XYZ file of N, CA and C in Angstrom:
372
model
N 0.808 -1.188 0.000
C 0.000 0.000 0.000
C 0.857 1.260 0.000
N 2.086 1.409 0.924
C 2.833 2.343 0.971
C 3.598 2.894 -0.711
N 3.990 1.463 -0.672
C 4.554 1.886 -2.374
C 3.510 2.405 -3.463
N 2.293 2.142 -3.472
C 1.395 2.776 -4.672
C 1.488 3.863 -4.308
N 1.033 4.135 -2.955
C 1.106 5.575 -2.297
C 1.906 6.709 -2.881
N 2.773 5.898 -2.688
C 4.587 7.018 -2.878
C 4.288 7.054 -4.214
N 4.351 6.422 -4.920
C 4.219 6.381 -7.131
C 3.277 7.297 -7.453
N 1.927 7.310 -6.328
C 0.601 7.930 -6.935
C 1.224 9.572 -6.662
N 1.623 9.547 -5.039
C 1.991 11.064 -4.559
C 3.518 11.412 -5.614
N 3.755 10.777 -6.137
C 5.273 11.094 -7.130
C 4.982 11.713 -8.462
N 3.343 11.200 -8.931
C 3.118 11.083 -10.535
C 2.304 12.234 -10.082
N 2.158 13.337 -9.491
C 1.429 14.579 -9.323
C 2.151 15.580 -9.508
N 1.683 16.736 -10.255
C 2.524 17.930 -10.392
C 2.481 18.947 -9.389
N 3.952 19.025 -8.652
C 4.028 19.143 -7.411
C 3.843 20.846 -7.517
N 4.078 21.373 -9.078
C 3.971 23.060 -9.224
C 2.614 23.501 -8.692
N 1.585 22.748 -9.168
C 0.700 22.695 -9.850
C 0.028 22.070 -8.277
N 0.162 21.245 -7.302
C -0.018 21.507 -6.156
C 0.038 22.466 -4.889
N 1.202 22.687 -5.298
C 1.707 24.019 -4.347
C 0.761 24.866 -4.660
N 0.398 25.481 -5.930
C -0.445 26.743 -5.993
C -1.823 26.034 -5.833
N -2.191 25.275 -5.861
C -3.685 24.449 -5.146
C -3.135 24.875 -3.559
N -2.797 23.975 -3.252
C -2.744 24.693 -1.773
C -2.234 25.876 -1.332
N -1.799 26.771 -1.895
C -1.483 28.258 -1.614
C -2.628 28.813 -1.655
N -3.614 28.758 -3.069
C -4.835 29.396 -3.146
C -5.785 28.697 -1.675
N -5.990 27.904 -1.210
C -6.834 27.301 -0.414
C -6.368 28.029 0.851
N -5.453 28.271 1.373
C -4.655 28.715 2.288
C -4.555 29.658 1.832
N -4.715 30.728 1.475
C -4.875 32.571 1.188
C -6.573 32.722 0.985
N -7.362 31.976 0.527
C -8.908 31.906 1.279
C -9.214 31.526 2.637
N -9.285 30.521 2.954
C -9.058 30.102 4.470
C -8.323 31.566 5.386
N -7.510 31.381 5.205
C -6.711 32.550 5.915
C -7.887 34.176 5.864
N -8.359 34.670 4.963
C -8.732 35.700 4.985
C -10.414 35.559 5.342
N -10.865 34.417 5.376
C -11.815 33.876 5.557
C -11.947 33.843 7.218
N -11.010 33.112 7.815
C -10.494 33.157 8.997
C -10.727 34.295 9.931
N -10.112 35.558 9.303
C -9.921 37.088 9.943
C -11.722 37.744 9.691
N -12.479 36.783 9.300
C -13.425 37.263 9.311
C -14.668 36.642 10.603
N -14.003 35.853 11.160
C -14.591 35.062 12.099
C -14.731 36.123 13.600
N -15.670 36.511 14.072
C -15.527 36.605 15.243
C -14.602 36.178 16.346
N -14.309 36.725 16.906
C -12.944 36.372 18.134
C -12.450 35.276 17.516
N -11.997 34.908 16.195
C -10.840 34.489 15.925
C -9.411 34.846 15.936
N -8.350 34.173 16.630
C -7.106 35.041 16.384
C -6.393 34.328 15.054
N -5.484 34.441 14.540
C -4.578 33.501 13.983
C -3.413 33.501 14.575
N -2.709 32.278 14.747
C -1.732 32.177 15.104
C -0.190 31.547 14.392
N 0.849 32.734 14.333
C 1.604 32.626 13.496
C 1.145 32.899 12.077
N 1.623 34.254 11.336
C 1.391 34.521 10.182
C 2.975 35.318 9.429
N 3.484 33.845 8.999
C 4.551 34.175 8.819
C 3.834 34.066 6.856
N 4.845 34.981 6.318
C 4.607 35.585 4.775
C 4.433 34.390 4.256
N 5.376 33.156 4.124
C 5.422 32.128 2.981
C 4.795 31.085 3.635
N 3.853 30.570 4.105
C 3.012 29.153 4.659
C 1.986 28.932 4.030
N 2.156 27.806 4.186
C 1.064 26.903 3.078
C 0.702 25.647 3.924
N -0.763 25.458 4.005
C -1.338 24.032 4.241
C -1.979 23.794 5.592
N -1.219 24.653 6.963
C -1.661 24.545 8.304
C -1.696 25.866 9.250
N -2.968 26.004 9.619
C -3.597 27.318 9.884
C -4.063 27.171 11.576
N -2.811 27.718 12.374
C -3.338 27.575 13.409
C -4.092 28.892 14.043
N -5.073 28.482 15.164
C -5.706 29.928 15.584
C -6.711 29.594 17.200
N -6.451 30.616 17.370
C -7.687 30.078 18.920
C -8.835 31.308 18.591
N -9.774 31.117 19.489
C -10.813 31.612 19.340
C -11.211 31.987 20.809
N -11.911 33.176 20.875
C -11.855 34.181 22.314
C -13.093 33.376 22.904
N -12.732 32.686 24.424
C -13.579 31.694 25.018
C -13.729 30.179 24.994
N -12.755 30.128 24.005
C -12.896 28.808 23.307
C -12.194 27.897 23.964
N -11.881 26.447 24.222
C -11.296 25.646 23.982
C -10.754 25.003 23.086
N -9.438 24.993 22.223
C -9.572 24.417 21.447
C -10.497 23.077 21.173
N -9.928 22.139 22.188
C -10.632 20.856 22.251
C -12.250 20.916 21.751
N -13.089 21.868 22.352
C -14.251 22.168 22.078
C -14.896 22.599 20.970
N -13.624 23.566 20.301
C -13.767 24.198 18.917
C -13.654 22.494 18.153
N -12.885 21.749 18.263
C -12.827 20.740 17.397
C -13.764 19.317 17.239
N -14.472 19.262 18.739
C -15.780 19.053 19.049
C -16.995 19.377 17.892
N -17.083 20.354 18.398
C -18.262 21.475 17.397
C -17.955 21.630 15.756
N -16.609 21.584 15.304
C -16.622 21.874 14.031
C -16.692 19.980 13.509
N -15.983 19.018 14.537
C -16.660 17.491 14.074
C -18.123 17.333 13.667
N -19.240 18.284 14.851
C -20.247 17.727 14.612
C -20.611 18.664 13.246
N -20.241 19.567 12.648
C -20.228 20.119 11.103
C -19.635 19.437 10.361
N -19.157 18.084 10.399
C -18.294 17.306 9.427
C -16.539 18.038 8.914
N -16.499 18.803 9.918
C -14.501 19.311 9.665
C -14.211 18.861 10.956
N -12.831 17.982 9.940
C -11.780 17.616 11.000
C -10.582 18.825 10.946
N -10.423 19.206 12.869
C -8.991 20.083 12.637
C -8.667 18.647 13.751
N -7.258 19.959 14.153
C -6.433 19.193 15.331
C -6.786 20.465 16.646
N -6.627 19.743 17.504
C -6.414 20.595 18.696
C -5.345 20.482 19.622
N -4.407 21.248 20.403
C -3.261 20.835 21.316
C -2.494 21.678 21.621
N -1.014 21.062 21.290
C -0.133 21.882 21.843
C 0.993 21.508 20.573
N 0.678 20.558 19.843
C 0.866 20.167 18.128
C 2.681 20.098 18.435
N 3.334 19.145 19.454
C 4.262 18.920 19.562
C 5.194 20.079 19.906
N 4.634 21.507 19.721
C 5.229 22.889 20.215
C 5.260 23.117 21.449
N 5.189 22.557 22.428
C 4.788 23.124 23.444
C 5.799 24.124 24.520
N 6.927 24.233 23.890
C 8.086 24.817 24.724
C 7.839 26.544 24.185
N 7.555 26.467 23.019
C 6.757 27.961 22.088
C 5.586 28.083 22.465
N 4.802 27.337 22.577
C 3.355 27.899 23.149
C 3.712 28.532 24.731
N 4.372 28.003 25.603
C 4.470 28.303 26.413
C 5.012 29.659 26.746
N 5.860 29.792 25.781
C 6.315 31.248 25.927
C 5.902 32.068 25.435
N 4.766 31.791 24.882
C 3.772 32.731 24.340
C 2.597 32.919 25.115
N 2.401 31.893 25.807
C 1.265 31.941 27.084
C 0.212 31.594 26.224
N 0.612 30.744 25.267
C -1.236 30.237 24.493
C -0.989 28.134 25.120
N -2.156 27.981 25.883
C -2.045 26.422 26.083
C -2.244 25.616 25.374
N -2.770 26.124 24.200
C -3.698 25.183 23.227
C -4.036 26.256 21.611
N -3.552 25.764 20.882
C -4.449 26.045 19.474
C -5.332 25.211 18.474
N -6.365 25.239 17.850
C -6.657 24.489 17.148
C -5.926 24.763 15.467
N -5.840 23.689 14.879
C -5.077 23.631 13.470
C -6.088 22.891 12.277
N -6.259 23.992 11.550
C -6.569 23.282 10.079
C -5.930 23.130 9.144
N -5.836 21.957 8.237
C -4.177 22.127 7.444
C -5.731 21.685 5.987
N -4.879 21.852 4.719
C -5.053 21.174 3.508
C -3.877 19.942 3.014
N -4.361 19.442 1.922
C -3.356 18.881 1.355
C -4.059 19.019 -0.574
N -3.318 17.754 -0.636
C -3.663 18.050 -2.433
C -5.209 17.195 -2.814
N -5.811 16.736 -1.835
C -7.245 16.171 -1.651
C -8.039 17.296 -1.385
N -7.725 18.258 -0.855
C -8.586 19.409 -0.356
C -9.234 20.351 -1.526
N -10.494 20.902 -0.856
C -10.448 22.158 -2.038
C -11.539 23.102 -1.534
N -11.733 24.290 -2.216
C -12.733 25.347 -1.448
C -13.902 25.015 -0.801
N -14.789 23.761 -1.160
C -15.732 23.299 -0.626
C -15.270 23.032 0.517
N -14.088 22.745 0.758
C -13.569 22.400 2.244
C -13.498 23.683 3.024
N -13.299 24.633 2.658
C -12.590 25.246 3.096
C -14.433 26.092 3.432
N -15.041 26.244 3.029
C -16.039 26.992 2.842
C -16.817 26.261 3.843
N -16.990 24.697 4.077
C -17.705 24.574 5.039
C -16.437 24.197 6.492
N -15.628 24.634 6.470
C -15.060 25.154 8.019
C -15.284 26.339 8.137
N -15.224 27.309 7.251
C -15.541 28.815 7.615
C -16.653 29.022 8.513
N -18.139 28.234 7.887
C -19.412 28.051 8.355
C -19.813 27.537 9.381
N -19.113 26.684 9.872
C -18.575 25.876 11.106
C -18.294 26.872 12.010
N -17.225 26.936 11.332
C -16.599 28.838 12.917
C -16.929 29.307 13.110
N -17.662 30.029 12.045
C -19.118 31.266 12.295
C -19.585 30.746 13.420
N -20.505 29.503 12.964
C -21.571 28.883 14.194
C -20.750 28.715 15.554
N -19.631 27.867 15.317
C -19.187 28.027 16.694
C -19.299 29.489 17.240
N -18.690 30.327 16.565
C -18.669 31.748 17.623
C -19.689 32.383 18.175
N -20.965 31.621 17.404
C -22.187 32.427 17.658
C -22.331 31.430 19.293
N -22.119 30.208 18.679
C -22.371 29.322 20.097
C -21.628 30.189 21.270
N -20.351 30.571 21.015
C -19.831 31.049 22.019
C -20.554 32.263 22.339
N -21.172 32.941 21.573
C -21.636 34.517 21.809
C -21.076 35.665 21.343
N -20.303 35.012 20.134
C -19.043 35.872 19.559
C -19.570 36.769 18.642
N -20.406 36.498 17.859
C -21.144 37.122 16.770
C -22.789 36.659 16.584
């Protein structure tokens, strides 16, 4: 299974990916800043694929709860960082990433997801 894997992910045009996931990740992202007490976290110029952010009241854990029962999977934690989170004083972020399976429909129903969460929270 691993080896088809690797041949299938090899025989893709990796140019031609990158700007698939750049565009998905420069929607998402601005999509994002439109969310009620959303923050983003880390917005360094050149990233592509994983979008971390907390949300004012939130738990991550909870945010990832609530956007499951909307059918989006993120991550929630401390995403193996935890010596940087700490010195930033954030305990937890939640993370949405893409890959080359992804596409705006994805991205459009996490936006919708967040909304609702924030309203759940009282955010908007």
């Amino acid at each position: 299974g691993f080896a088809a894997a690797a041949d299938w992910f090899a025989s893709l045009d990796h140019a031609a990916l990158r700007e698939h996931e750049q565009a998905l990740y420069a929607a998402c992202t601005a999509g994002l800043r439109q969310v009620p007490g959303l923050r983003l976290v880390g917005t360094a110029p050149e990233r592509t694929g994983a979008i971390s952010f907390v949300m004012e009241g939130a738990h991550p854990a909870d945010l990832a709860n609530i956007l499951d029962m909307e059918g989006v999977a993120i991550r929630a934690g401390h995403h193996c960082a935890q010596p940087i989170m700490d010195r930033f004083a954030i305990p937890a972020t939640a993370r949405i990433s893409f890959g080359c399976y992804s596409d705006q429909e994805d991205v459009d129903q996490a936006l919708a997801a967040l909304h609702k969460a924030a309203r759940l929270f009282g955010l908007g």
